[in-house]
XYZ file of C-alpha atoms in Angstrom:
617
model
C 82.990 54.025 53.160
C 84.420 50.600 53.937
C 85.274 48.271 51.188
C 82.666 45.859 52.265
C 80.085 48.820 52.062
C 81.601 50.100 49.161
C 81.211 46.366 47.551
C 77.491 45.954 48.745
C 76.446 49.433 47.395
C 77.887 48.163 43.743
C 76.355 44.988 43.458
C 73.357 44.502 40.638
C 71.213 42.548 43.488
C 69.105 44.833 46.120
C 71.063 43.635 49.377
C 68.431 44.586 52.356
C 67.947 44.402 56.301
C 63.548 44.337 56.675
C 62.811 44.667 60.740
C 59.908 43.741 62.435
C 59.107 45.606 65.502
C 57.202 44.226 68.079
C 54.139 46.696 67.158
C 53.982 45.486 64.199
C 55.446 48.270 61.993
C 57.829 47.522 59.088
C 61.451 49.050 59.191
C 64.304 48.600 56.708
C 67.864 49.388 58.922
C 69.809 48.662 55.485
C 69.118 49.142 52.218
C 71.613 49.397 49.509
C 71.631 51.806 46.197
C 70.515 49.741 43.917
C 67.162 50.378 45.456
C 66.476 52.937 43.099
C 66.394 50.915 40.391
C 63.416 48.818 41.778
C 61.524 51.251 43.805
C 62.844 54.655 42.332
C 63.592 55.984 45.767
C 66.988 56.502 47.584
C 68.199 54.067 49.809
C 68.284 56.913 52.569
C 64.215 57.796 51.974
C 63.781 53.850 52.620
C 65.849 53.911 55.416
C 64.037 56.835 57.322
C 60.409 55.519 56.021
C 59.734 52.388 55.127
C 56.307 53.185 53.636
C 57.946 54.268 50.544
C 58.854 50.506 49.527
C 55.415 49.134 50.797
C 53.289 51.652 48.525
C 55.108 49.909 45.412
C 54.040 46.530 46.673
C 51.188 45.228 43.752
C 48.005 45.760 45.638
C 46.713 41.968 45.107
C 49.787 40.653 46.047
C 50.043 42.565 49.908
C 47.683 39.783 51.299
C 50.162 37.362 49.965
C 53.774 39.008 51.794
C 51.578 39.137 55.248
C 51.018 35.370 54.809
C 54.791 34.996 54.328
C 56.160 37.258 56.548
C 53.803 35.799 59.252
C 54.837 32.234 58.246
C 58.416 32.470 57.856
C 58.200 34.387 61.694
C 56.123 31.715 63.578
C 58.603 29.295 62.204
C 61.261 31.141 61.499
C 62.724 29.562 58.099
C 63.657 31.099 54.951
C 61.382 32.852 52.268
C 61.726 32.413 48.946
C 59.344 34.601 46.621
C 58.289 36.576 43.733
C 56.598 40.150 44.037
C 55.085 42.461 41.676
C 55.473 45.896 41.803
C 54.032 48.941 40.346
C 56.919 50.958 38.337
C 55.837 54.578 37.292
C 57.404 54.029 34.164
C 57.818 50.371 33.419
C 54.269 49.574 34.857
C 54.444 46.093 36.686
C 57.385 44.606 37.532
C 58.627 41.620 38.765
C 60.626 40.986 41.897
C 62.061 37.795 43.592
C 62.884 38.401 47.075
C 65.161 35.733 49.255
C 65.488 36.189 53.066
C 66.472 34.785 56.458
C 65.053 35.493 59.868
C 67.426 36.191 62.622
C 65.750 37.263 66.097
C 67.361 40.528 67.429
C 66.324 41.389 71.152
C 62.551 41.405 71.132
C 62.751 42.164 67.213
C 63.270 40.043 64.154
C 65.460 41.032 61.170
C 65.498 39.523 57.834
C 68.810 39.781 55.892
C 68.394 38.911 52.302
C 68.749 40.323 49.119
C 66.051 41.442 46.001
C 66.554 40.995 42.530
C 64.782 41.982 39.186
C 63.120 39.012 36.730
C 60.451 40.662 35.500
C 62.031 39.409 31.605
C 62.660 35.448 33.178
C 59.388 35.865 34.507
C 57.276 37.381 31.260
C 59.097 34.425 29.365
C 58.399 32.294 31.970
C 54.595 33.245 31.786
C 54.566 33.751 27.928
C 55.846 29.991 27.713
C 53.076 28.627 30.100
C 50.040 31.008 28.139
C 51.966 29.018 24.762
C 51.679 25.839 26.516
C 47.640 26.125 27.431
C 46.996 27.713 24.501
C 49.020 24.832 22.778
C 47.231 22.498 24.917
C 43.529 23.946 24.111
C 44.275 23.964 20.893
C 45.379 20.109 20.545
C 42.753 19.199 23.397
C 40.178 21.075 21.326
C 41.566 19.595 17.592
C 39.419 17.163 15.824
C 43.024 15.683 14.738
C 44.335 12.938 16.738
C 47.962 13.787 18.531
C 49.833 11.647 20.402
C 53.558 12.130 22.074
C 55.424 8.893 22.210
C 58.538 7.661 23.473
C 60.648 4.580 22.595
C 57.056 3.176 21.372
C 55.222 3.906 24.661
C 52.519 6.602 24.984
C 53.421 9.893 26.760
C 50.000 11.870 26.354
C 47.095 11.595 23.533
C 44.168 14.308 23.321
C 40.876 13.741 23.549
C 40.558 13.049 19.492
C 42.839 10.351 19.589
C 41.557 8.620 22.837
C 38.446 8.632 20.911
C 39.635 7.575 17.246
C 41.361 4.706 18.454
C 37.911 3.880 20.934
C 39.662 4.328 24.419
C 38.089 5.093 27.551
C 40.740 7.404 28.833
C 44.100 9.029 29.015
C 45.625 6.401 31.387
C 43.919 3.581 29.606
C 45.724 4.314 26.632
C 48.615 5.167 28.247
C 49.076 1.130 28.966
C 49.275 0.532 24.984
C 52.298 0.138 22.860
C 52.985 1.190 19.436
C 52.205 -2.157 18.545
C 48.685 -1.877 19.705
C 47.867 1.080 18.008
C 49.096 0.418 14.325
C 50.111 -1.972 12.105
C 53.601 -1.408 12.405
C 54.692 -4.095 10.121
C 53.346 -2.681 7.112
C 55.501 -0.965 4.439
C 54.152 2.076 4.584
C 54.375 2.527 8.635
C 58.565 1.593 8.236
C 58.406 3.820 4.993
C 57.411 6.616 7.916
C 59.964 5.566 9.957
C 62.816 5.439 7.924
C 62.285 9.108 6.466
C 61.062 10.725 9.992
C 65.028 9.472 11.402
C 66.371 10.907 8.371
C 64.525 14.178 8.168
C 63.044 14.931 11.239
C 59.803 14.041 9.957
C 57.281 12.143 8.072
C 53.886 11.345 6.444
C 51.939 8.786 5.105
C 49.098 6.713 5.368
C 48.633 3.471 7.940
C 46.333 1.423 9.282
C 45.302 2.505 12.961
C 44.356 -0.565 15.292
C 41.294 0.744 17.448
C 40.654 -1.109 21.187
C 37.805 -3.586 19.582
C 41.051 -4.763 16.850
C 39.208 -3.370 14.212
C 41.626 -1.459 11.413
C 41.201 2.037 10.508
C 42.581 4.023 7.565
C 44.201 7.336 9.106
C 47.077 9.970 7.401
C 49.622 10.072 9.854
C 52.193 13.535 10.600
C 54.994 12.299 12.587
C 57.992 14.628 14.129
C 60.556 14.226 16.382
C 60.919 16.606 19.062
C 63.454 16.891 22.485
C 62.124 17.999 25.514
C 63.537 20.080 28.626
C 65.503 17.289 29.538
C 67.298 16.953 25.667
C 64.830 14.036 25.729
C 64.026 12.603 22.058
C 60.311 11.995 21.974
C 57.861 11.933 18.738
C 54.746 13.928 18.097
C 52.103 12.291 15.999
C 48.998 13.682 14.497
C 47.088 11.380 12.757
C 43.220 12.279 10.491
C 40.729 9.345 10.756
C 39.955 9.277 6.245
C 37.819 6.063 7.063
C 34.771 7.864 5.443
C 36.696 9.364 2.595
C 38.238 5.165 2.125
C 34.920 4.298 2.377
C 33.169 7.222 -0.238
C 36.111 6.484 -2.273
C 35.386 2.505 -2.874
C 32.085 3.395 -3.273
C 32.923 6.080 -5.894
C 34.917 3.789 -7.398
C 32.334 0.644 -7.095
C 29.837 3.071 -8.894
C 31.960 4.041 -11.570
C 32.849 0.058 -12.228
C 28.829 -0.561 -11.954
C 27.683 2.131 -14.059
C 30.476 1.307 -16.511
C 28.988 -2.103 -16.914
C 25.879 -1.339 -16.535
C 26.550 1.019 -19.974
C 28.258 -1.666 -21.550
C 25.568 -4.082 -20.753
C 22.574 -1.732 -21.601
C 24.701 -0.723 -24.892
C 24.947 2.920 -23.910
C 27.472 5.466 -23.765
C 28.317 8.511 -22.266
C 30.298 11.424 -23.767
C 31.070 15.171 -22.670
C 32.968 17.925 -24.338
C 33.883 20.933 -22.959
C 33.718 24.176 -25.326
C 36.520 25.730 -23.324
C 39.428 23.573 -23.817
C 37.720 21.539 -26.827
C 38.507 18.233 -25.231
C 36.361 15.450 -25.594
C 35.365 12.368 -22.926
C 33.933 8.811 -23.762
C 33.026 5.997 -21.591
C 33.746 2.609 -22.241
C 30.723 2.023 -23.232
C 30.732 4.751 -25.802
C 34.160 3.195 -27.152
C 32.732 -0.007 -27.050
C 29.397 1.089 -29.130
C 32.076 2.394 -31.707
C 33.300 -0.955 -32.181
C 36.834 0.694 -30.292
C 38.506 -0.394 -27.325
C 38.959 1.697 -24.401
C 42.426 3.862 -24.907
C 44.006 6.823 -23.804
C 44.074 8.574 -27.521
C 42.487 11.690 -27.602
C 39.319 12.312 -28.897
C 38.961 15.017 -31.693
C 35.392 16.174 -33.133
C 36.554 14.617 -36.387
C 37.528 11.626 -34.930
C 33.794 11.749 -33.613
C 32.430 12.380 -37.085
C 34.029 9.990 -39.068
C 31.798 7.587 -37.734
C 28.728 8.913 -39.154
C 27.044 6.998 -41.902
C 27.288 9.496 -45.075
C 23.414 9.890 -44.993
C 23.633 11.285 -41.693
C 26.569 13.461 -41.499
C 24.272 16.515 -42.067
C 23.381 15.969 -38.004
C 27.015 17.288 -37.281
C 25.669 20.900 -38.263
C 22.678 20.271 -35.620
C 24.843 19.657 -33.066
C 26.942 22.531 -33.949
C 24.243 24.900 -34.389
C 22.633 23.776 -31.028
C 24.833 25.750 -28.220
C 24.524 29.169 -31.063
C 20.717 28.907 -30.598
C 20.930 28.183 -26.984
C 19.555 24.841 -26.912
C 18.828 23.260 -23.972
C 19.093 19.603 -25.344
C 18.632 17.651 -28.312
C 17.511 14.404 -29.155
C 18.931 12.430 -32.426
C 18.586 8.857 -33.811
C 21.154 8.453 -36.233
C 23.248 5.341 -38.177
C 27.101 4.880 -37.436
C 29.603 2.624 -39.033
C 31.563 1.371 -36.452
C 35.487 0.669 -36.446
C 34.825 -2.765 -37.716
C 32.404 -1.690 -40.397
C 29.620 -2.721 -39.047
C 26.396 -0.785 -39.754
C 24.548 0.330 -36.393
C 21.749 2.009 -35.506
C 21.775 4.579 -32.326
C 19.553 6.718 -30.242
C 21.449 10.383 -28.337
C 20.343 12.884 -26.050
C 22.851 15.815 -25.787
C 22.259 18.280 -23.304
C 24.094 22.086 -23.495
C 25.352 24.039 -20.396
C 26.068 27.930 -20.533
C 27.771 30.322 -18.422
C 25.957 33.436 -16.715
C 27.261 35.293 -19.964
C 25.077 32.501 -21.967
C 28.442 31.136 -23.494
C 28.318 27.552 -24.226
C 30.324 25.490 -21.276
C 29.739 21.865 -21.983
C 28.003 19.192 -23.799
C 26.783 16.202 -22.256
C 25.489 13.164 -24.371
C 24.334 9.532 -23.929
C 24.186 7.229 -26.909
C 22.543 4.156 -26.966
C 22.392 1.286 -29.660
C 19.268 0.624 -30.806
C 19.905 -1.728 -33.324
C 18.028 -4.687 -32.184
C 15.389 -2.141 -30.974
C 15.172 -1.219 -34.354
C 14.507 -4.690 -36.115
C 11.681 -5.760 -32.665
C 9.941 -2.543 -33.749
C 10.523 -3.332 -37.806
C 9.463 -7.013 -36.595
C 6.520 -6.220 -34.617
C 4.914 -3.468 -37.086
C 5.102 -6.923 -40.008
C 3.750 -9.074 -37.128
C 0.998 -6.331 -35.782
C -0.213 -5.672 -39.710
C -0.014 -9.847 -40.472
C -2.061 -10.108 -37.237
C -4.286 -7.669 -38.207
C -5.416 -8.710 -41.196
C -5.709 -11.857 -39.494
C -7.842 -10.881 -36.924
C -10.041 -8.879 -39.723
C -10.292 -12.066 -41.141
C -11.482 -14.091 -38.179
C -13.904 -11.302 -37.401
C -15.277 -11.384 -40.585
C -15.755 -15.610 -40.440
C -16.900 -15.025 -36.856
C -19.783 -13.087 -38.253
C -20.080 -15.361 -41.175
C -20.648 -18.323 -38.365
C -22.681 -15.993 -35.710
C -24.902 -15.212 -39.243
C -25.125 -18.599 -40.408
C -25.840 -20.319 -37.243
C -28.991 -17.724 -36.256
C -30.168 -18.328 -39.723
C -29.623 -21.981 -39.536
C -31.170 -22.196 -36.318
C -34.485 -19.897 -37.088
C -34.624 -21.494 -40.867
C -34.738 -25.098 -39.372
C -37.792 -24.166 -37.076
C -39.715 -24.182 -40.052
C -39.416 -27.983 -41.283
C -38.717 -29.326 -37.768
C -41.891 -27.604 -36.886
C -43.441 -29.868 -39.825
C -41.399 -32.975 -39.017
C -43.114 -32.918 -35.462
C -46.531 -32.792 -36.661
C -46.230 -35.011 -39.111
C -45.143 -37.878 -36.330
C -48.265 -36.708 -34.058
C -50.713 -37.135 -36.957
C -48.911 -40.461 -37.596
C -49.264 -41.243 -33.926
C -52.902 -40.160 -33.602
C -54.094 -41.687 -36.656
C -52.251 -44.729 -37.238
C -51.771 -45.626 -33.513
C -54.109 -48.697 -33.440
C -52.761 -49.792 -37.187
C -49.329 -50.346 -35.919
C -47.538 -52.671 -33.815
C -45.858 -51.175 -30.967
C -42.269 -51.273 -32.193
C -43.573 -48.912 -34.709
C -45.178 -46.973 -31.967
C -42.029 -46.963 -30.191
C -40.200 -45.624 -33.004
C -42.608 -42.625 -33.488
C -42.368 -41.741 -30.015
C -38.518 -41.560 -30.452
C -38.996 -39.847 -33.535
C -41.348 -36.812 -31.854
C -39.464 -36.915 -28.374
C -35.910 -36.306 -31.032
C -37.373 -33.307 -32.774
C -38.723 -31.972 -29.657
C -34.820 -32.169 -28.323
C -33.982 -31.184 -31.677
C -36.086 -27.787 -31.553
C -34.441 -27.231 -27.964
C -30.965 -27.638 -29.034
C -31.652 -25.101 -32.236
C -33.995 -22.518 -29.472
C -30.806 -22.843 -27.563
C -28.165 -22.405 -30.173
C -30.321 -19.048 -31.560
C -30.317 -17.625 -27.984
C -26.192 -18.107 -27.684
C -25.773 -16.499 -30.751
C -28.298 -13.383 -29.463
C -25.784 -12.884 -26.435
C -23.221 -11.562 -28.915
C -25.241 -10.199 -32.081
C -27.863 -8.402 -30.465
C -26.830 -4.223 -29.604
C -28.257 -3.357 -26.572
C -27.863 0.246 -24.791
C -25.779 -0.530 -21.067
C -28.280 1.168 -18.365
C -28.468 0.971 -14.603
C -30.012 -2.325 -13.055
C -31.022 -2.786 -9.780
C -30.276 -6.586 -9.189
C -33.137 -6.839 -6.215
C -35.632 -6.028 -9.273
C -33.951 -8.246 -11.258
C -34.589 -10.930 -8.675
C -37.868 -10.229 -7.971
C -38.794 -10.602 -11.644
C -36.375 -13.890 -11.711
C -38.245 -15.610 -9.007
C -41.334 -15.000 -10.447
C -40.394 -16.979 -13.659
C -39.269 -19.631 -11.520
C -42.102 -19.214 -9.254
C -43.663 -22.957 -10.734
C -40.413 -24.483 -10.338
C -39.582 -22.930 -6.861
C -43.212 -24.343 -5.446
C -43.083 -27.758 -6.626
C -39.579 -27.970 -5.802
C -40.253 -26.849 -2.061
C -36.913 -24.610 -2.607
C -36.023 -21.713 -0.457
C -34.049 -18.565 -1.523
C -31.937 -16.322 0.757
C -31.270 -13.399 -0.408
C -28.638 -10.587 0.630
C -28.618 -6.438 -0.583
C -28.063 -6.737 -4.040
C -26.209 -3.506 -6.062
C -26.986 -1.622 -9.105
C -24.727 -2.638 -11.734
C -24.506 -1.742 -15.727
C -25.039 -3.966 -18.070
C -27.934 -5.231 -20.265
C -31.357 -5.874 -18.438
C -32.270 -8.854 -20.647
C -28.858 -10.955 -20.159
C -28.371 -9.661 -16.971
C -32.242 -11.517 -15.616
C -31.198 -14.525 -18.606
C -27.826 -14.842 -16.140
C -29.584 -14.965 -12.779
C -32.449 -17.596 -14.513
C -30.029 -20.003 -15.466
C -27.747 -20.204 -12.754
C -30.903 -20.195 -10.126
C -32.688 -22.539 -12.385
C -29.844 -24.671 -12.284
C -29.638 -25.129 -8.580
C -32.905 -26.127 -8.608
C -32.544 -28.788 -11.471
C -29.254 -30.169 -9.674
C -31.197 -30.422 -6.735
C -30.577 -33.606 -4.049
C -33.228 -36.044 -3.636
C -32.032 -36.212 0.234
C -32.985 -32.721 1.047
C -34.982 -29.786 -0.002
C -33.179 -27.163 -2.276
C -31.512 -23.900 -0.368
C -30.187 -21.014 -2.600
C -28.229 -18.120 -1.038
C -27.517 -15.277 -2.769
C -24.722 -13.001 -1.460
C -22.441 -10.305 -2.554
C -19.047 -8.664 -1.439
C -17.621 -5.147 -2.790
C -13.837 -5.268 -3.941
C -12.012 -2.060 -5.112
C -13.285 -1.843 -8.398
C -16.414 -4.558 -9.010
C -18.928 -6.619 -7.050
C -18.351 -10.250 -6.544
C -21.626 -12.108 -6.247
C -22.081 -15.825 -5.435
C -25.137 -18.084 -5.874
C -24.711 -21.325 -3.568
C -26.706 -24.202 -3.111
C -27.029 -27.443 -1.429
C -27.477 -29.890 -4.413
C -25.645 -32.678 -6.097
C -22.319 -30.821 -6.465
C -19.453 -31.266 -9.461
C -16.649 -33.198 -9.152
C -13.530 -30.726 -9.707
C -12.447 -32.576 -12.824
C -15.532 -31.048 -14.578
C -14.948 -27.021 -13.364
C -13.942 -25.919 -16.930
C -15.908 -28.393 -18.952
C -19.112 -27.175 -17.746
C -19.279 -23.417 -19.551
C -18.274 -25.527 -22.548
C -21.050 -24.961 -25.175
C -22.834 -28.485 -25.253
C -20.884 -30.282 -22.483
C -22.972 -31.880 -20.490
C -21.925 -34.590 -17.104
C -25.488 -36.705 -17.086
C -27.199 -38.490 -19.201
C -30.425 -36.265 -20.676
C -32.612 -39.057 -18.994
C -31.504 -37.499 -15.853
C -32.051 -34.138 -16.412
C -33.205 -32.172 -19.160
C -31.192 -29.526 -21.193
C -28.512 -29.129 -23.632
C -25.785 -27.994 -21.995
C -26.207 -24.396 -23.597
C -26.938 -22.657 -19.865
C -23.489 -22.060 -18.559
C -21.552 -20.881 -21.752
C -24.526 -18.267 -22.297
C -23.657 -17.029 -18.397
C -20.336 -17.043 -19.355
C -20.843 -14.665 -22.543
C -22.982 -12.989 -20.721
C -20.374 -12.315 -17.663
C -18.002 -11.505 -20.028
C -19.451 -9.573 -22.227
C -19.932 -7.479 -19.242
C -16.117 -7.160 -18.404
C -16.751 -9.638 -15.527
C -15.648 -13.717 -14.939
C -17.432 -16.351 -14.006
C -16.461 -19.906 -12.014
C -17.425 -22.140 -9.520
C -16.054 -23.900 -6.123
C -18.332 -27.424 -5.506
C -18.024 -30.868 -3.347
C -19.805 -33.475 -4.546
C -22.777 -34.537 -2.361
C -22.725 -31.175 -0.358
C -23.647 -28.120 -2.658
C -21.829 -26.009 -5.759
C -21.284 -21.994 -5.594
C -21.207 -20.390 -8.692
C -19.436 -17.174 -8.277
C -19.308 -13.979 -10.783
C -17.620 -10.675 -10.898
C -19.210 -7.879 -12.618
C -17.559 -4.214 -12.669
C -18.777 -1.122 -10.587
């Protein structure tokens, strides 16, 4: 064997000659020994059939050495490839195979040489799976990562592109450090200084998103060097702007419902039966007459504010979580810090364990001091007013009494009075002068006015003293029987009355027709000497009572005079005008109210008045 030979035959690298023959068959005229190692045949069975390294050749990667071969022979350059084979015991393999062509006759030989990298090439693929799965699992993170480089952006994921409100990769690939945090604040330097001192870092900054508005966000910052020995940074950053945000609010809460304690004077307190500790508010501190502190809170401390009549309470609240209580109320008297008696109101409620062992207690105290003294001060006021009332009642009757026996006991000698004057009058007529004649007729028409004012009076006091059983009234009867009072009145008046569906209300029949008389009796007194009276009667259903309203088209009142007129005896003419005594419209109103309704009126003067009532369903 020559030394060149001998030399080619030891080398680690399969040296090879691969012919192709003009019928397209495969032949290998050299092959060295180290063959076997690859194809685990002899370099003399390659030599004398070629098949033997072609049946080791990966069956999806055959298609691929074709291509190749037949490339690198149309233009005859170099090939440079890897190869997998199937190794009986090492299972696939990894090859890379370098050649050159060189044309031979009518044949082409490729002298070259084969060597194994199946490990460089399972690292090689073992790194790129790391790197996608690396790069899924970043792409795919809800965290925000960004690689950086002298304060330029390398590459951001999906997460951060969106956290910081980008549109893209290469959009926020144009930003600077600058434009993504507030890199002036102490905390971002803080970051820096420790990440070039250790490697890396983390804190909390203020992210700047595309709009400019801030964000809260914890950063992770690392350095890292690249293929190239390249120092670049790897940032991960969480967006806390809701926990910021739920945070303040906590926070806000706590502040509000820590004045809102103070302010309402209550307190809240919790002890837990585990570790025996014991919690107070502000408000609870403050209802002790203490300041806020960080002293611990003992039950004793606790009781010592008890007054000494109420101390016995402490057993209640002991006793509570032994009985299994679910909560207990207690009013109770404290002396606070600065000896000052108060009075307070609790509600404790008890917590237990699956095992039914007492867990916590929960209380809120309020002070109920000046609660105490309105209630104190309203029970002297409610009994003073009370007896007050009892005694108003009792003269109300007195007055209802004396004026309906006033007004029927002067019937009697007014009755007398009045025939006296007509005997005078009849008898003595021609005897006296006329001034005495006038002075009769005054005399008779006063007790006649006189008798009116007292039939009047005695019928206003009825509306209150007389008991009458509530029933069911159809007000279309009650108009029917209304009219025909008033039928006299109606003819010679030339009046006409419209009248709409009236409903069935309950009340009392007698004040209920007295109502309707007056107020329709009214509208024809008031009537205008320009026009002949019209009366319309019309009602309107609210929720919970009828509205009715009787207009007309007489003289009208002047709004000055609305209240005046249901004022017992107020009267706006002159009774040589128009008859009455100004009695009418306080009866309706006793009578509306008496029925739980109200009663008013809307007028112009010169156009009409509507007097309008409400009486319940």
């Amino acid at each position: 064997m020559q030394p060149f030979e001998k030399m080619l035959q030891q080398l680690p690298v399969v040296v090879f000659q691969l012919q192709l023959l003009d019928n397209g068959l495969i032949t290998f005229p050299y092959i060295n020994e180290s063959a076997f190692s690859i194809f685990e045949y002899t370099s003399t069975e390659i030599i004398s059939d070629s098949k033997t390294v072609l049946s080791k050749i990966y069956a999806h990667d055959t298609y691929a050495i074709k291509r190749i071969i037949k490339s690198s022979l149309q233009n005859m350059h170099s090939i440079d490839f890897d190869l997998r084979l199937d190794h009986s015991k090492r299972g696939i393999i990894w090859v890379n195979i370098s050649a050159s062509p060189e044309k031979v006759g009518t044949a082409t030989i490729w002298h070259g040489y084969l060597k194994d990298v199946t490990k460089e090439k399972e690292q090689f693929l073992y790194l790129v799976e790391s790197e996608r799965k690396y790069r899924a699992t970043i792409e795919n993170s809800l965290n925000g990562f960004i690689i950086g480089r002298d304060g330029a952006v390398l590459d951001a994921n999906r997460a951060a592109i969106k956290m910081f409100g980008y549109d893209s990769l290469d959009e926020m690939k144009q930003k600077q450090r600058t434009d993504l945090f507030d890199d002036q604040s102490e905390e971002y330097q803080k970051i820096r200084r420790e990440r070039t001192i250790n490697g890396k870092a983390r804190g909390e900054v203020r992210g700047i998103k595309k709009n400019g508005e801030y964000f809260p966000c914890i950063m992770f910052s690392n350095f890292f060097t690249d293929a190239n020995g390249t120092s670049n940074t790897i940032n991960s950053f969480i967006d806390i702007s809701e926990e910021v945000e739920a945070k303040e609010k906590l926070t806000k809460n706590q502040q509000l419902l820590s004045q809102a304690e103070i302010l309402a004077e209550i307190g809240s307190s919790e002890i837990d039966y585990k570790t025996g500790k014991f919690l107070w508010s502000d408000g609870f501190y403050k209802i002790h007459g203490l300041e806020p502190s960080g002293e611990e809170i003992t039950d004793k401390i606790s009781a010592q504010f008890l007054h000494p009549d109420d101390r016995y309470k402490i057993a209640l609240l002991e006793e509570a979580p032994k009985k299994k209580v679910d909560h207990l109320e207690l009013d109770s008297k404290i002396i606070r810090a600065d000896g000052v008696e108060r009075e307070i109101s609790s509600y404790w409620k008890f917590t237990y364990d699956s095992e039914g062992m007492p867990l916590k207690m929960y209380g809120v105290v309020q002070d109920i001091t000046a609660r105490k003294e309105q209630e104190r001060l309203l029970k002297s006021l409610n009994n003073e007013l009370v007896s007050k009332a009892s005694k108003l009642l009792s003269s109300n009757k007195e007055l209802e009494r004396f004026a309906y026996v006033a007004s029927h006991d002067l019937q009697e000698p007014l009755r007398n009075i009045n025939g006296a004057l007509q005997l005078l009058k009849e008898k003595y007529k021609d005897q006296l002068d006329d001034r005495a004649n006038e002075f009769i007729d005054y005399s008779i028409n006063s007790s006649i006015r006189m008798k009116e004012l007292i039939t009047d009076l005695l019928e206003f006091s009825r509306v209150d003293n007389t008991v009458v059983e509530m029933k069911d009234i159809d007000l279309n009867e009650v108009i029917e029987e209304v009219i025909l009072t008033l039928a006299p009145v109606i003819e010679r008046e030339q009046g006409k009355i419209k009248i709409g569906k009236l409903p069935i209300i309950n009340g009392v029949h007698t004040q209920i027709v007295q109502l309707f008389q007056n107020l329709i009796g009214n509208a024809l007194k008031y009537r205008s000497k320009e026009r002949l009276p019209y009366i319309e009667i019309k009602t309107m259903e609210e929720d919970k009572e009828w509205k009715i309203s009787i207009s007309d088209n007489g003289i009208g009142i002047d709004d000055r005079y609305y209240d005046k007129i249901f004022v017992i005896f107020q009267r706006l003419h002159k009774k040589y005008e128009y008859n009455g005594t100004g009695i009418g419209l306080a009866i309706c109103k006793k009578i509306v109210e008496n029925h739980g309704g109200s009663i008013g009126v809307t007028s112009k003067v010169g156009i009409g008045s509507s007097f309008h009532f409400t009486l319940p369903k």
